Short mmCIF file of C-alpha atoms in Angstrom, two decimals:
data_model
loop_
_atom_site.label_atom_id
_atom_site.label_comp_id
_atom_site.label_asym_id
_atom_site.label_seq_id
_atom_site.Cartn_x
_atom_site.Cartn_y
_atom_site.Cartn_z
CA UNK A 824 37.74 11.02 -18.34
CA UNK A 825 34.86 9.77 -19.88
CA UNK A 826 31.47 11.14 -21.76
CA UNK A 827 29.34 10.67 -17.93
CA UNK A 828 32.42 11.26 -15.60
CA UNK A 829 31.01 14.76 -13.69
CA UNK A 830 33.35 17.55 -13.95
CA UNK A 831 32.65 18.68 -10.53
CA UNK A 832 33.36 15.79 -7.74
CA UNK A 833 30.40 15.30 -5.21
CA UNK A 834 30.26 17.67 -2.50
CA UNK A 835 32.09 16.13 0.69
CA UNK A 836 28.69 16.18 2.53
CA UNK A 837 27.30 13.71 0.55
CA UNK A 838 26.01 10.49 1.81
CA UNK A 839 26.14 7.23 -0.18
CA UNK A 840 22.10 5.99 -0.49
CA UNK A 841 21.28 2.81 0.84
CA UNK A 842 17.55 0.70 1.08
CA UNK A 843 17.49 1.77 4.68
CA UNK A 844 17.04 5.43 4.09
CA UNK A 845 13.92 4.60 2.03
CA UNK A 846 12.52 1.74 4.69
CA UNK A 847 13.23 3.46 7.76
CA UNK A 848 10.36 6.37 6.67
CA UNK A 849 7.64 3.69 6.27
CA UNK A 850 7.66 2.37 9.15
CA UNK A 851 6.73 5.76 10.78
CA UNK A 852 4.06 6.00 7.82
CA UNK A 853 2.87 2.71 8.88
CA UNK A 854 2.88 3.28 12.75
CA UNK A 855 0.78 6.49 12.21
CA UNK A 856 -1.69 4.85 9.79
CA UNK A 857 -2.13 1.78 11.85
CA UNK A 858 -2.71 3.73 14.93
CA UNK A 859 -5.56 5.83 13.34
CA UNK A 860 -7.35 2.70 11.59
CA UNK A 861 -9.33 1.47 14.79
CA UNK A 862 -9.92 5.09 16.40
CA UNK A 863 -10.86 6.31 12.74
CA UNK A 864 -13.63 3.49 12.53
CA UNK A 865 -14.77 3.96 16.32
CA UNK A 866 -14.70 8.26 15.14
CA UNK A 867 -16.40 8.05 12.56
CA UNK A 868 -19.24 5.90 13.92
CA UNK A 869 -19.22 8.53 17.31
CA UNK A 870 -19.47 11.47 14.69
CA UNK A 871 -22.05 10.05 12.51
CA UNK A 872 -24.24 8.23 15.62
CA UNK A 873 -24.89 11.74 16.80
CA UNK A 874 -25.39 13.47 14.04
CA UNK A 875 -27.95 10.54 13.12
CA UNK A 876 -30.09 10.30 16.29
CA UNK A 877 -29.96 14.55 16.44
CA UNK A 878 -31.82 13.92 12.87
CA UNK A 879 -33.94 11.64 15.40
CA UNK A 880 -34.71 14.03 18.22
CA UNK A 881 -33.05 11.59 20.22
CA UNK A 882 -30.83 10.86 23.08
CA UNK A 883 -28.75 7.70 23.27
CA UNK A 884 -26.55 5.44 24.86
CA UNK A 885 -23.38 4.60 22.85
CA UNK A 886 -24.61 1.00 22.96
CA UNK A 887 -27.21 2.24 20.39
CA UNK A 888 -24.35 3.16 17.44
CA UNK A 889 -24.07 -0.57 16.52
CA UNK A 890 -26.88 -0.37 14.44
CA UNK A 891 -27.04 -0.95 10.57
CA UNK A 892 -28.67 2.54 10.01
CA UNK A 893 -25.38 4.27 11.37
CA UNK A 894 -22.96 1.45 9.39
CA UNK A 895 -24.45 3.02 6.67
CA UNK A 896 -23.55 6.54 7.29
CA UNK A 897 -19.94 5.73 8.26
CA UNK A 898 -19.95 3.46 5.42
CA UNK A 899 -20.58 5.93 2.35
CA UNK A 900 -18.69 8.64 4.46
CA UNK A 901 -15.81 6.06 4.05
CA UNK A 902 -16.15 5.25 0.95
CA UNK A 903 -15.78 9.37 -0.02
CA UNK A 904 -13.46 10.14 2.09
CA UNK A 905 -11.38 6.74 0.27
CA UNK A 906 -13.14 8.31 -3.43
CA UNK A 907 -11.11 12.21 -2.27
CA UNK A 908 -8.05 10.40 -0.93
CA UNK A 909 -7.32 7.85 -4.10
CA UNK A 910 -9.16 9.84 -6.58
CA UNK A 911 -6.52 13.19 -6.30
CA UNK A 912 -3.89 10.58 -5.88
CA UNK A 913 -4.94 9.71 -9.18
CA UNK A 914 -4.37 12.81 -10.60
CA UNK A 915 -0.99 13.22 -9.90
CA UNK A 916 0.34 9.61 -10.10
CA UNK A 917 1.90 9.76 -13.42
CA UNK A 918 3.73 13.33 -12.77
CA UNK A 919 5.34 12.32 -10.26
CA UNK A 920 6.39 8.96 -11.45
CA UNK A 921 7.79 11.17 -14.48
CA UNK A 922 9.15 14.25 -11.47
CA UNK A 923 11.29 11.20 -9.58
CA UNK A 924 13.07 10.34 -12.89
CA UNK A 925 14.24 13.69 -13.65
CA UNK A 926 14.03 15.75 -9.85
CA UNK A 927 14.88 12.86 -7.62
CA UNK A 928 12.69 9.97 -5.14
CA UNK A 929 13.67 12.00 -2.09
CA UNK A 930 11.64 15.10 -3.40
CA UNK A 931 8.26 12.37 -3.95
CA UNK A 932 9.28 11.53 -0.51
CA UNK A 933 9.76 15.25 0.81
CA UNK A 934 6.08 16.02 -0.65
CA UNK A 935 4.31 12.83 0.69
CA UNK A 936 5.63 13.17 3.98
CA UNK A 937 4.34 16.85 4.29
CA UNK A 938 0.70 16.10 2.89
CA UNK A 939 0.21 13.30 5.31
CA UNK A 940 0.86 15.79 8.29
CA UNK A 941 -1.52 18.29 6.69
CA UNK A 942 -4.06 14.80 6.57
CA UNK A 943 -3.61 13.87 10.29
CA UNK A 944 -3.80 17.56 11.18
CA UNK A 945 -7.29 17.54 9.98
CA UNK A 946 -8.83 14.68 11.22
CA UNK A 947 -6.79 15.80 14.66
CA UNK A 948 -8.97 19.78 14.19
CA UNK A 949 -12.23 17.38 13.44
CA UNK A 950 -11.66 14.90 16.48
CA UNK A 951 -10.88 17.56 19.15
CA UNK A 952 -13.63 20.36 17.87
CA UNK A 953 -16.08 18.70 15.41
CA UNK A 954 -18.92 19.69 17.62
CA UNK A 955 -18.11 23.81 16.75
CA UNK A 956 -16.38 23.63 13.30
CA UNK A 957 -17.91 20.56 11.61
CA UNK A 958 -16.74 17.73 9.71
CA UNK A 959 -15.48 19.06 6.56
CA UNK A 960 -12.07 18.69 7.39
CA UNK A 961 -12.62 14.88 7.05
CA UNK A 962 -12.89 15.53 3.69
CA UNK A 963 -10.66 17.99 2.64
CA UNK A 964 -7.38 16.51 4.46
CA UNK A 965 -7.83 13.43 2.13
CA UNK A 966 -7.98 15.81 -1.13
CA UNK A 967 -4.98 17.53 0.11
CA UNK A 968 -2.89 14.07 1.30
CA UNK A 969 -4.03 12.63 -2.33
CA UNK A 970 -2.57 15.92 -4.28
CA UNK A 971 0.87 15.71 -2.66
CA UNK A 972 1.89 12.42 -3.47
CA UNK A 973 -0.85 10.03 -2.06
CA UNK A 974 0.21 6.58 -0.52
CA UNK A 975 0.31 4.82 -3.84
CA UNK A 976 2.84 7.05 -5.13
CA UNK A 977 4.66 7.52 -1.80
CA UNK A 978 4.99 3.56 -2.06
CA UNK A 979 5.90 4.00 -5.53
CA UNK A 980 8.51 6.51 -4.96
CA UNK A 981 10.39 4.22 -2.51
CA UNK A 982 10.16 0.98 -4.19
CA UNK A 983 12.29 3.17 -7.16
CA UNK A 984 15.00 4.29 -4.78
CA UNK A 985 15.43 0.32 -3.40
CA UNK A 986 15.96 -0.31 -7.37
CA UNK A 987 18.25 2.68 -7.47
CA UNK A 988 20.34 0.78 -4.26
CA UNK A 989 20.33 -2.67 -5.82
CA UNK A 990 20.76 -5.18 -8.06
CA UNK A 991 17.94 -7.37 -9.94
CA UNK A 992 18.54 -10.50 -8.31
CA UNK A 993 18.41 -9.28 -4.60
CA UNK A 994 15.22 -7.03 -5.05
CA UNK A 995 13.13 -9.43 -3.48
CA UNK A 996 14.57 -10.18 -0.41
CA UNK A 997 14.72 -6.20 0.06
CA UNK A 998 11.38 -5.10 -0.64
CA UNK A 999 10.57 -8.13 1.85
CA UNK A 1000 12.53 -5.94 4.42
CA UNK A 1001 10.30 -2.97 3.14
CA UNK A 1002 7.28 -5.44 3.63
CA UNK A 1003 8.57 -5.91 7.35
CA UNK A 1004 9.27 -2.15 8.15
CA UNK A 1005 5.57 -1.86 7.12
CA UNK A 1006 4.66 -4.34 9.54
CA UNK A 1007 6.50 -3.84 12.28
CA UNK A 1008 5.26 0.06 12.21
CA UNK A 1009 1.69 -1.72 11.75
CA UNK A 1010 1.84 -3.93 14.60
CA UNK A 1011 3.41 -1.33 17.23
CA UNK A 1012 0.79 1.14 15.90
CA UNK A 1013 -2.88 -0.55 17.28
CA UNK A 1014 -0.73 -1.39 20.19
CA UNK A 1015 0.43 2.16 21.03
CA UNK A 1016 -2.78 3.27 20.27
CA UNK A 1017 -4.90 0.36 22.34
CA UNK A 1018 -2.57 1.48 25.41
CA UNK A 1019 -3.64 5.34 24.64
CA UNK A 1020 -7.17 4.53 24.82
CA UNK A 1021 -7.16 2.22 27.77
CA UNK A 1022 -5.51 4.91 30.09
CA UNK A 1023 -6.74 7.58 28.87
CA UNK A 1024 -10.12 6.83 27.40
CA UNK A 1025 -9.64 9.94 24.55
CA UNK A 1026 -9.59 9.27 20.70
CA UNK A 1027 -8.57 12.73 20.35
CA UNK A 1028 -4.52 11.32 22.45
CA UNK A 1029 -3.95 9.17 19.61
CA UNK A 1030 -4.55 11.53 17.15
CA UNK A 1031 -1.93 13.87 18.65
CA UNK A 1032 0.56 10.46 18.85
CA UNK A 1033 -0.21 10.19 15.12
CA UNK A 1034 0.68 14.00 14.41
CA UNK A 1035 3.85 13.58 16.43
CA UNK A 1036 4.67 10.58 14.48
CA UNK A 1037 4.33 12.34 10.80
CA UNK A 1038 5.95 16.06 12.34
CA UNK A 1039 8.92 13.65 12.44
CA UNK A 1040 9.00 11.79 9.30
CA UNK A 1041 8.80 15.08 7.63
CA UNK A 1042 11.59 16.63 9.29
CA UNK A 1043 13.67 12.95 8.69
CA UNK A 1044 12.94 12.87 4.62
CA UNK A 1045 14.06 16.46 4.36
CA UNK A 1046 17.00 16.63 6.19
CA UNK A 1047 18.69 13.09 6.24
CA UNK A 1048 17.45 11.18 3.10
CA UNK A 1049 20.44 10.95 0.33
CA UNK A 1050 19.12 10.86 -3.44
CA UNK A 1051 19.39 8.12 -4.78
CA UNK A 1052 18.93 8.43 -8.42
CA UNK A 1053 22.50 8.71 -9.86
CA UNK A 1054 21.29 10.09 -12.70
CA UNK A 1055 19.81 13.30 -11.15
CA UNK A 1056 23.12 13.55 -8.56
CA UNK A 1057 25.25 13.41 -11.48
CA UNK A 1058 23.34 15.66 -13.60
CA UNK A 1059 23.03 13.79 -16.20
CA UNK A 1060 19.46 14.14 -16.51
CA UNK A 1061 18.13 15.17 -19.88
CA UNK A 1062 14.41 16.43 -19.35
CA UNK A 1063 13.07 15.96 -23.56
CA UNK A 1064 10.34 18.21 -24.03
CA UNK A 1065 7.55 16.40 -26.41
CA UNK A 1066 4.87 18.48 -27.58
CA UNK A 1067 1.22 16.74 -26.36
CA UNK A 1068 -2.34 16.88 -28.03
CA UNK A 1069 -5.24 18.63 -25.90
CA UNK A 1070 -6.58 14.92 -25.00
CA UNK A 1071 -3.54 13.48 -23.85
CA UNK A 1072 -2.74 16.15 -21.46
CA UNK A 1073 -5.88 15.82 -20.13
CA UNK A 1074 -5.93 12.03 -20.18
CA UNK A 1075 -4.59 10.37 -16.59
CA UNK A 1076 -3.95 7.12 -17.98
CA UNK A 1077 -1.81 7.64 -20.69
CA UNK A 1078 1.07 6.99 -18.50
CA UNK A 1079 -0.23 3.41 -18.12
CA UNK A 1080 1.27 2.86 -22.05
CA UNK A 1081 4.30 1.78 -20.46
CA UNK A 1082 3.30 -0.78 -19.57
CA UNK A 1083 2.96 -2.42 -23.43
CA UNK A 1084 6.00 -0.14 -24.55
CA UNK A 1085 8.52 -1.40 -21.81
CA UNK A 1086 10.84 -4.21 -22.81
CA UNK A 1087 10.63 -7.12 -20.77
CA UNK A 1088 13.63 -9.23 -20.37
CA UNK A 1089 13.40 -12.86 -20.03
CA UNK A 1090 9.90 -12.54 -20.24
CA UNK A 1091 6.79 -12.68 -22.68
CA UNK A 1092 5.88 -10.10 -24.09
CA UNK A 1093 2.66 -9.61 -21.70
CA UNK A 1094 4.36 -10.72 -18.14
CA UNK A 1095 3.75 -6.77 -17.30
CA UNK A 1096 0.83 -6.41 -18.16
CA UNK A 1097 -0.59 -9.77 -16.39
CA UNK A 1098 1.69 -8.60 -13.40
CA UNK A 1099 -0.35 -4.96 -13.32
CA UNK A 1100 -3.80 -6.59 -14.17
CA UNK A 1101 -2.91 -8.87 -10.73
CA UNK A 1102 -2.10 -6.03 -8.71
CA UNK A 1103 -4.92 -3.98 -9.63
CA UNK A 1104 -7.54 -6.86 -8.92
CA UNK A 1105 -5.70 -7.73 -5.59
CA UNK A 1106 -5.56 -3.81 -4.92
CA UNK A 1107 -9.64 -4.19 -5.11
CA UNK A 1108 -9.41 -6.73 -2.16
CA UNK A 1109 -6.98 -5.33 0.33
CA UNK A 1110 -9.53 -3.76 2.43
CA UNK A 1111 -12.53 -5.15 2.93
CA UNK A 1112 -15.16 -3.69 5.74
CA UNK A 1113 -13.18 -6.13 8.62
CA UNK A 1114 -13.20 -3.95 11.40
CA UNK A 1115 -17.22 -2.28 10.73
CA UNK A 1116 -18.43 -6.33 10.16
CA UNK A 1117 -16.83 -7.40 13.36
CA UNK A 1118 -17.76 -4.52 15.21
CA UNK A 1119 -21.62 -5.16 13.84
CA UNK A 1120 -21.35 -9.05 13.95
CA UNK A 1121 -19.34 -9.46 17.66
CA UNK A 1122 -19.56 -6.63 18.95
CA UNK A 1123 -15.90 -5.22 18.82
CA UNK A 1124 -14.93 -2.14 19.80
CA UNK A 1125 -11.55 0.07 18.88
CA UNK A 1126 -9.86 -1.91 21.48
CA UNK A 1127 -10.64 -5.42 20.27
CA UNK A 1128 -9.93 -4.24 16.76
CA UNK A 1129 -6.46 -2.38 17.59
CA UNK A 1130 -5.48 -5.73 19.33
CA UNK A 1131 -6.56 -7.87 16.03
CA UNK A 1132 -4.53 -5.76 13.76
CA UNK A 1133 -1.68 -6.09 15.73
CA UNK A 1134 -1.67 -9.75 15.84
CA UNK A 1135 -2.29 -10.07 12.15
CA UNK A 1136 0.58 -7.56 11.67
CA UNK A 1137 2.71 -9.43 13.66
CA UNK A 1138 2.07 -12.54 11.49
CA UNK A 1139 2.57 -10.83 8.36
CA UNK A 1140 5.96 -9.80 9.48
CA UNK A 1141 6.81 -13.31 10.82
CA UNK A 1142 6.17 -14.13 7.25
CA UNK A 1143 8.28 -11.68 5.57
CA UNK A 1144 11.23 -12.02 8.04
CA UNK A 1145 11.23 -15.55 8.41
CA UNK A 1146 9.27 -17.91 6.13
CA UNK A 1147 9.85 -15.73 2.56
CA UNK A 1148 13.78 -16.16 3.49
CA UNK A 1149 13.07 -20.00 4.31
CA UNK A 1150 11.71 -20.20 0.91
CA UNK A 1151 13.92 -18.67 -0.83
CA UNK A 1152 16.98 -20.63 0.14
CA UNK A 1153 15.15 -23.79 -0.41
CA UNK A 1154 14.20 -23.23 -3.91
CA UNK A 1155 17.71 -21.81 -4.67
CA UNK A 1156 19.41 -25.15 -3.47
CA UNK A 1157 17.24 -26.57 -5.36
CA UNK A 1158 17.91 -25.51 -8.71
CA UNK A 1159 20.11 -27.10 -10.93
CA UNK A 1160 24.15 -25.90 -10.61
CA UNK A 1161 24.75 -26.24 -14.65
CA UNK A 1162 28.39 -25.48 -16.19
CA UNK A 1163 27.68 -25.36 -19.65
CA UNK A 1164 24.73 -22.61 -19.13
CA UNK A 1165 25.69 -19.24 -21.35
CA UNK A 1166 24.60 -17.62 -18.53
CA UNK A 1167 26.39 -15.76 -16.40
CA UNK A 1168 26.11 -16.13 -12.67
CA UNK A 1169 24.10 -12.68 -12.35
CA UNK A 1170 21.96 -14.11 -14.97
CA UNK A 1171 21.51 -17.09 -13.35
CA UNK A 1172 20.21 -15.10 -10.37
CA UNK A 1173 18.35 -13.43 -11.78
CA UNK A 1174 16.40 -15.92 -13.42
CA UNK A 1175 16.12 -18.14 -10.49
CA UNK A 1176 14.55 -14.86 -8.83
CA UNK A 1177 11.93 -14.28 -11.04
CA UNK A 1178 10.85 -18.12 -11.48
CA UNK A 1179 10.61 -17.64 -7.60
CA UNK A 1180 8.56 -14.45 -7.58
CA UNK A 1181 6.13 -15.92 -9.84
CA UNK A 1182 5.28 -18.91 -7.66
CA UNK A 1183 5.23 -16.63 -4.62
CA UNK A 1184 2.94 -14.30 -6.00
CA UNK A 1185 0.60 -17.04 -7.37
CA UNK A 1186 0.68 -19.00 -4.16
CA UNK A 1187 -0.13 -16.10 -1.99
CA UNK A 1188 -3.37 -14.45 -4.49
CA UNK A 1189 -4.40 -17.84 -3.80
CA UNK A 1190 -4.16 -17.71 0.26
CA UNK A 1191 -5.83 -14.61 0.28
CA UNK A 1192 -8.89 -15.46 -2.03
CA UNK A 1193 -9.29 -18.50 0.25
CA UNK A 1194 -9.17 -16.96 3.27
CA UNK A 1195 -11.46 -14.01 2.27
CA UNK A 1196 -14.37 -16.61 1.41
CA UNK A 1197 -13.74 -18.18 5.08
CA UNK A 1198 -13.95 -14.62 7.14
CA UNK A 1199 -17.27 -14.68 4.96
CA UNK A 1200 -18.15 -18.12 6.49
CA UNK A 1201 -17.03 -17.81 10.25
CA UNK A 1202 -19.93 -18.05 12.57
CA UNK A 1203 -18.01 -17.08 15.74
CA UNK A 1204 -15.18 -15.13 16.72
CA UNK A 1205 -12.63 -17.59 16.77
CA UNK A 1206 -12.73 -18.35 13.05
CA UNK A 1207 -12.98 -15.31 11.82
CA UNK A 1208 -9.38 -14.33 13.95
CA UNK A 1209 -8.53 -17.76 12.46
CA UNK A 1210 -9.43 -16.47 8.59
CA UNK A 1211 -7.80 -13.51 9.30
CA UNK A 1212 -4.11 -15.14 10.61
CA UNK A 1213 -4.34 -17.32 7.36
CA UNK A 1214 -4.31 -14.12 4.96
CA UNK A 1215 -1.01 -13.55 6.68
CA UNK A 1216 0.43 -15.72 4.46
CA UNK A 1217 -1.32 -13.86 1.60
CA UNK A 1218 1.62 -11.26 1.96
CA UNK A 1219 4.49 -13.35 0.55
CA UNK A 1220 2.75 -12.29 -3.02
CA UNK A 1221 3.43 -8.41 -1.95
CA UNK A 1222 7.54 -8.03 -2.08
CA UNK A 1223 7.11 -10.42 -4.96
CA UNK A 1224 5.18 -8.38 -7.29
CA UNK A 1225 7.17 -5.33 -6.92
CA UNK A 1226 10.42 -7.32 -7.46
CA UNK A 1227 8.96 -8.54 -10.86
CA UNK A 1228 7.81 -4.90 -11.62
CA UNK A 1229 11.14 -3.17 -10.87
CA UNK A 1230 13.24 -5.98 -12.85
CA UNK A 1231 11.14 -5.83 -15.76
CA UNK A 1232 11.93 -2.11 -15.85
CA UNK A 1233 14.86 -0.06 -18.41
CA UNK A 1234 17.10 1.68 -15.44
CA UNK A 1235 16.15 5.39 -16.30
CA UNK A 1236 12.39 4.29 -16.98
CA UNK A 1237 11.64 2.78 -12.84
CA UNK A 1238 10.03 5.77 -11.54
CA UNK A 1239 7.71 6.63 -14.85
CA UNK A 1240 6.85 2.86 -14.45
CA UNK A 1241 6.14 2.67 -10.74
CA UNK A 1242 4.11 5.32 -11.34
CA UNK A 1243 2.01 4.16 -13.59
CA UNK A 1244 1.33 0.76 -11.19
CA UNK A 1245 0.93 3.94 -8.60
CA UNK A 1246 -2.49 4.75 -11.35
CA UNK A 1247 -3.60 0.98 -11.08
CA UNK A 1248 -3.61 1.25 -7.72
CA UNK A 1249 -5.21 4.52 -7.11
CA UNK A 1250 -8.10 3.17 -9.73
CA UNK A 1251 -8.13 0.15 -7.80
CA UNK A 1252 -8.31 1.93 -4.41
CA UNK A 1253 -10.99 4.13 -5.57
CA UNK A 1254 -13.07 0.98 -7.28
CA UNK A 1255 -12.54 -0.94 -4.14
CA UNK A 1256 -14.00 1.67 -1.58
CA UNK A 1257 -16.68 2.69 -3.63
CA UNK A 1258 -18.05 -0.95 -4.50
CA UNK A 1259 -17.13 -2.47 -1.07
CA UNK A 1260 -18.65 0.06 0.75
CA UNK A 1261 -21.74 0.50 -1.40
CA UNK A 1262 -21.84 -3.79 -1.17
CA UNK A 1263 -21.73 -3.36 2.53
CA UNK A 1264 -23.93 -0.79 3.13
CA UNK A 1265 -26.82 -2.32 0.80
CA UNK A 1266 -26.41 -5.92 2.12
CA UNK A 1267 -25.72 -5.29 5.74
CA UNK A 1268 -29.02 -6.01 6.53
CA UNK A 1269 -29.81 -8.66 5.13
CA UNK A 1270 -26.06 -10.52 4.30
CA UNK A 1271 -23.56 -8.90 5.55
CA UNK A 1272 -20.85 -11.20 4.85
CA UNK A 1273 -21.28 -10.83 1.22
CA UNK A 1274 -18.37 -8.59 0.54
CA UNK A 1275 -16.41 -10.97 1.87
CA UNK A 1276 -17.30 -13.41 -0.98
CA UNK A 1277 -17.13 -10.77 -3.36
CA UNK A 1278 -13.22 -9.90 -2.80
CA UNK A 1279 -12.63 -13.68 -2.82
CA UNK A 1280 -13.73 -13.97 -6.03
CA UNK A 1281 -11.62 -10.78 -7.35
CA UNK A 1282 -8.97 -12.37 -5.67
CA UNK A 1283 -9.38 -15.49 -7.28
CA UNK A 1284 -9.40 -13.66 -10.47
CA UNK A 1285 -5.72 -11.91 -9.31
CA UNK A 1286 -4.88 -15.51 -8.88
CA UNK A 1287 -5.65 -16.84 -12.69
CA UNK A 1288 -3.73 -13.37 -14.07
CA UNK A 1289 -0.80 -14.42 -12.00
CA UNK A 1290 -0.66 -17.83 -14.20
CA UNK A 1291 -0.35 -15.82 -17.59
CA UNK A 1292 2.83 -14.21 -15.98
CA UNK A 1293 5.53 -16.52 -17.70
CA UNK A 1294 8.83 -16.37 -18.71
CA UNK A 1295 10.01 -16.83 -22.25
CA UNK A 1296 10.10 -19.76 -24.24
CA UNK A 1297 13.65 -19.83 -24.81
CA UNK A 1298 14.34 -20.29 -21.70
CA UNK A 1299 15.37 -23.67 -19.82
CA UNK A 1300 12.86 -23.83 -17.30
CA UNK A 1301 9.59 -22.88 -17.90
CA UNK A 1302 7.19 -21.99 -15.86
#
């Protein structure tokens, strides 16, 4: 018996884990979110219409809430609610990266799950009775979803238990499945929720689908989700207790040292950091005002716009079940079939993976910058539908980037590292509602298509970050 055999055998209850535990979770996540977008945007404008023509001594027609006065209300009430949400998930982002190492992903999972009930269960109180109790809730569910493991660590936390249930070189083609579950919950979300509002003509329905929705991912992460990190099944986890200064305790983004501390293998020596420095400035482009600017510029309502983001989800999973595979087995019967390589076939997997992530993620920065500056430029509705299917091909950057992360990290160091990317893209959240929203607002008088330039050139920037990702010298191939 050796040094890491467990003296006690696993209990007979015990399930082996596999990627599908982890993916099947966000595609509930997804459905609920997706569901809410349009009816959130329509709520908010509602909410925020009367409260602004009350200010008015008015009375009004609905017709009257496209106006650039209320777009600015709903605007900066976004952007706050987006500051609570992102800013508290900041907070916590590096604990928990640390918590999954040593406790387990399925209690990050366990804790998300619950604090995105708690989230919808607000906004449900402030759709249903606004009128008598007010709109704080609006802004305290976000604070609360943001403290108990926000969406960028919930992401975070499953992308480390897919590395916990593979190997290096077959990452990719599983966090494209992740990619998928995200957009298949995405697509059947609008829809769901377009077919709630046509027969029934209530927001406040699809709020109560959405509750429904997260009541049962909770009760599915803490009753059939396996751990697993075999690290923290085994008990082998060794929690090392390091004594910390005043400032670094109270410092958020010391985590984010890992990043320059972690060893990257078959890479230079700053491949992570140029990965993280693309993901944060793609983070600060991922949503841009698309729904408010088309419901200002034609005239959309929630319907229209729950019927756009289910097309454009449906693309974006076309892309990740179909074409990313395509690609991939074309560029692997491509490379060369060497015999005198000291390599070993894993290796030679591996490396083929990562010079394959790096073009994907470079090619699909560039998609999206591009198609962000022609949503900008469409004059009718048909091209900006037409800008927006393009950026589906953006996504083939997305399970590419986390593939690259999670093989570039040491084994017991995935979740402390994950969680630090969680940070970037909290900060990056945060940034991205504040400035696009404060952009919008202040220009949507005059040009309000200029946030839409704005992200493409932050995109653009993504895109030149990408091309100082590069392996290492030695190696055969460079890219």
């Amino acid at each position: 018996m050796g040094e890491v055999t467990p003296l006690l055998p696993k209990p007979s209850s015990y399930k082996m884990p596999s990627s599908w535990y982890a993916i099947f979770p966000m595609v509930l996540v997804a459905f609920s979110g997706s569901a809410l977008l349009a009816p959130h945007a329509q709520f908010y404008t509602e909410v925020f219409c009367t409260r602004y023509y009350k200010s008015q001594n008015e009375l009004f027609p609905i017709r009257d809430c496209a106006i650039p006065e209320v777009h600015k209300l709903v605007s900066r009430a976004q952007a706050l609610i987006m500051f609570l949400t992102y800013g508290s998930t900041l907070l916590g982002a590096g604990y928990y990266g640390r918590l999954s190492d040593i406790k387990g992903r399925v209690t990050i999972l366990r804790i998300s799950t619950l604090g995105t009930l708690i989230y919808v269960t607000c906004d449900l109180l402030t759709a249903k009775y606004h009128e008598t109790i007010g709109i704080s809730l609006l802004f305290i569910g976000p604070l609360i979803r943001g403290l108990m493991a926000g969406e960028s660590v919930l992401m975070a936390a499953v992308q480390a238990y897919i590395a916990d249930c593979t190997s290096p070189s077959t990452r990719t083609v599983v966090f494209a499945r992740l990619m998928s579950s995200l957009f298949i919950g995405a697509s059947i979300g609008p829809f769901v929720g377009s077919l709630i509002l046509k027969h029934t003509g209530d927001l406040v329905n699809v709020f109560y689908a959405a509750w429904v929705v997260d009541l049962s991912n909770v009760m599915y992460t803490h009753y059939f989700v396996p751990e697993s990190n075999k690290r923290v099944v085994d008990g082998q986890v060794t929690v090392t207790k390091k004594a910390k200064g005043f400032w670094e305790r109270l410092n958020i983004f010391s985590a984010l040292r890992i990043l320059f501390q972690n060893t990257t293998l078959h890479m230079t020596k700053y491949a992570l950091p140029c990965i993280a420095l693309a993901e944060f400035l793609l983070t600060l482009v991922k949503r841009p005002p698309t729904l408010l600017y088309a419901m200002l510029k034609f005239k959309w309502t929630a319907y229209e716009g729950s019927i756009y983001y289910t097309f454009a989800s449906l693309m974006r999973l076309f892309m990740m079940i179909g074409v990313l595979p395509l690609l991939s087995k074309i560029f692997i019967k491509k490379q060369p079939q060497t015999t005198d390589s000291p390599l070993t076939p894993e290796e030679k997997k591996l490396k083929n993976s990562i010079t394959f992530d790096i073009w994907m993620v470079r090619i699909g920065i560039g998609i999206d910058a591009i198609s962000l500056a022609l949503a900008g430029l469409a004059t009718n509705v048909t091209l900006f539908i037409l800008a927006g299917m393009l950026q589906s091909f953006s996504v083939l950057a997305q399970p590419s980037i986390r593939s690259l992360v999670a093989n570039l990290a040491e084994p017991e160091k995935v979740g402390e590292l994950l969680g630090a990317v969680a940070i970037l893209d909290s900060v990056g959240m945060i940034i991205a509602h504040l400035s696009v929203n404060t952009i919008y607002s202040a220009s949507v008088e005059t040009m309000p298509s200029l946030t839409f330039y704005i992200c493409a050139v932050a995109a653009g920037c993504s895109c030149l970050s990408a091309f100082f990702v590069r392996k290492t010298r030695t190696e055969a191939d460079l890219v």
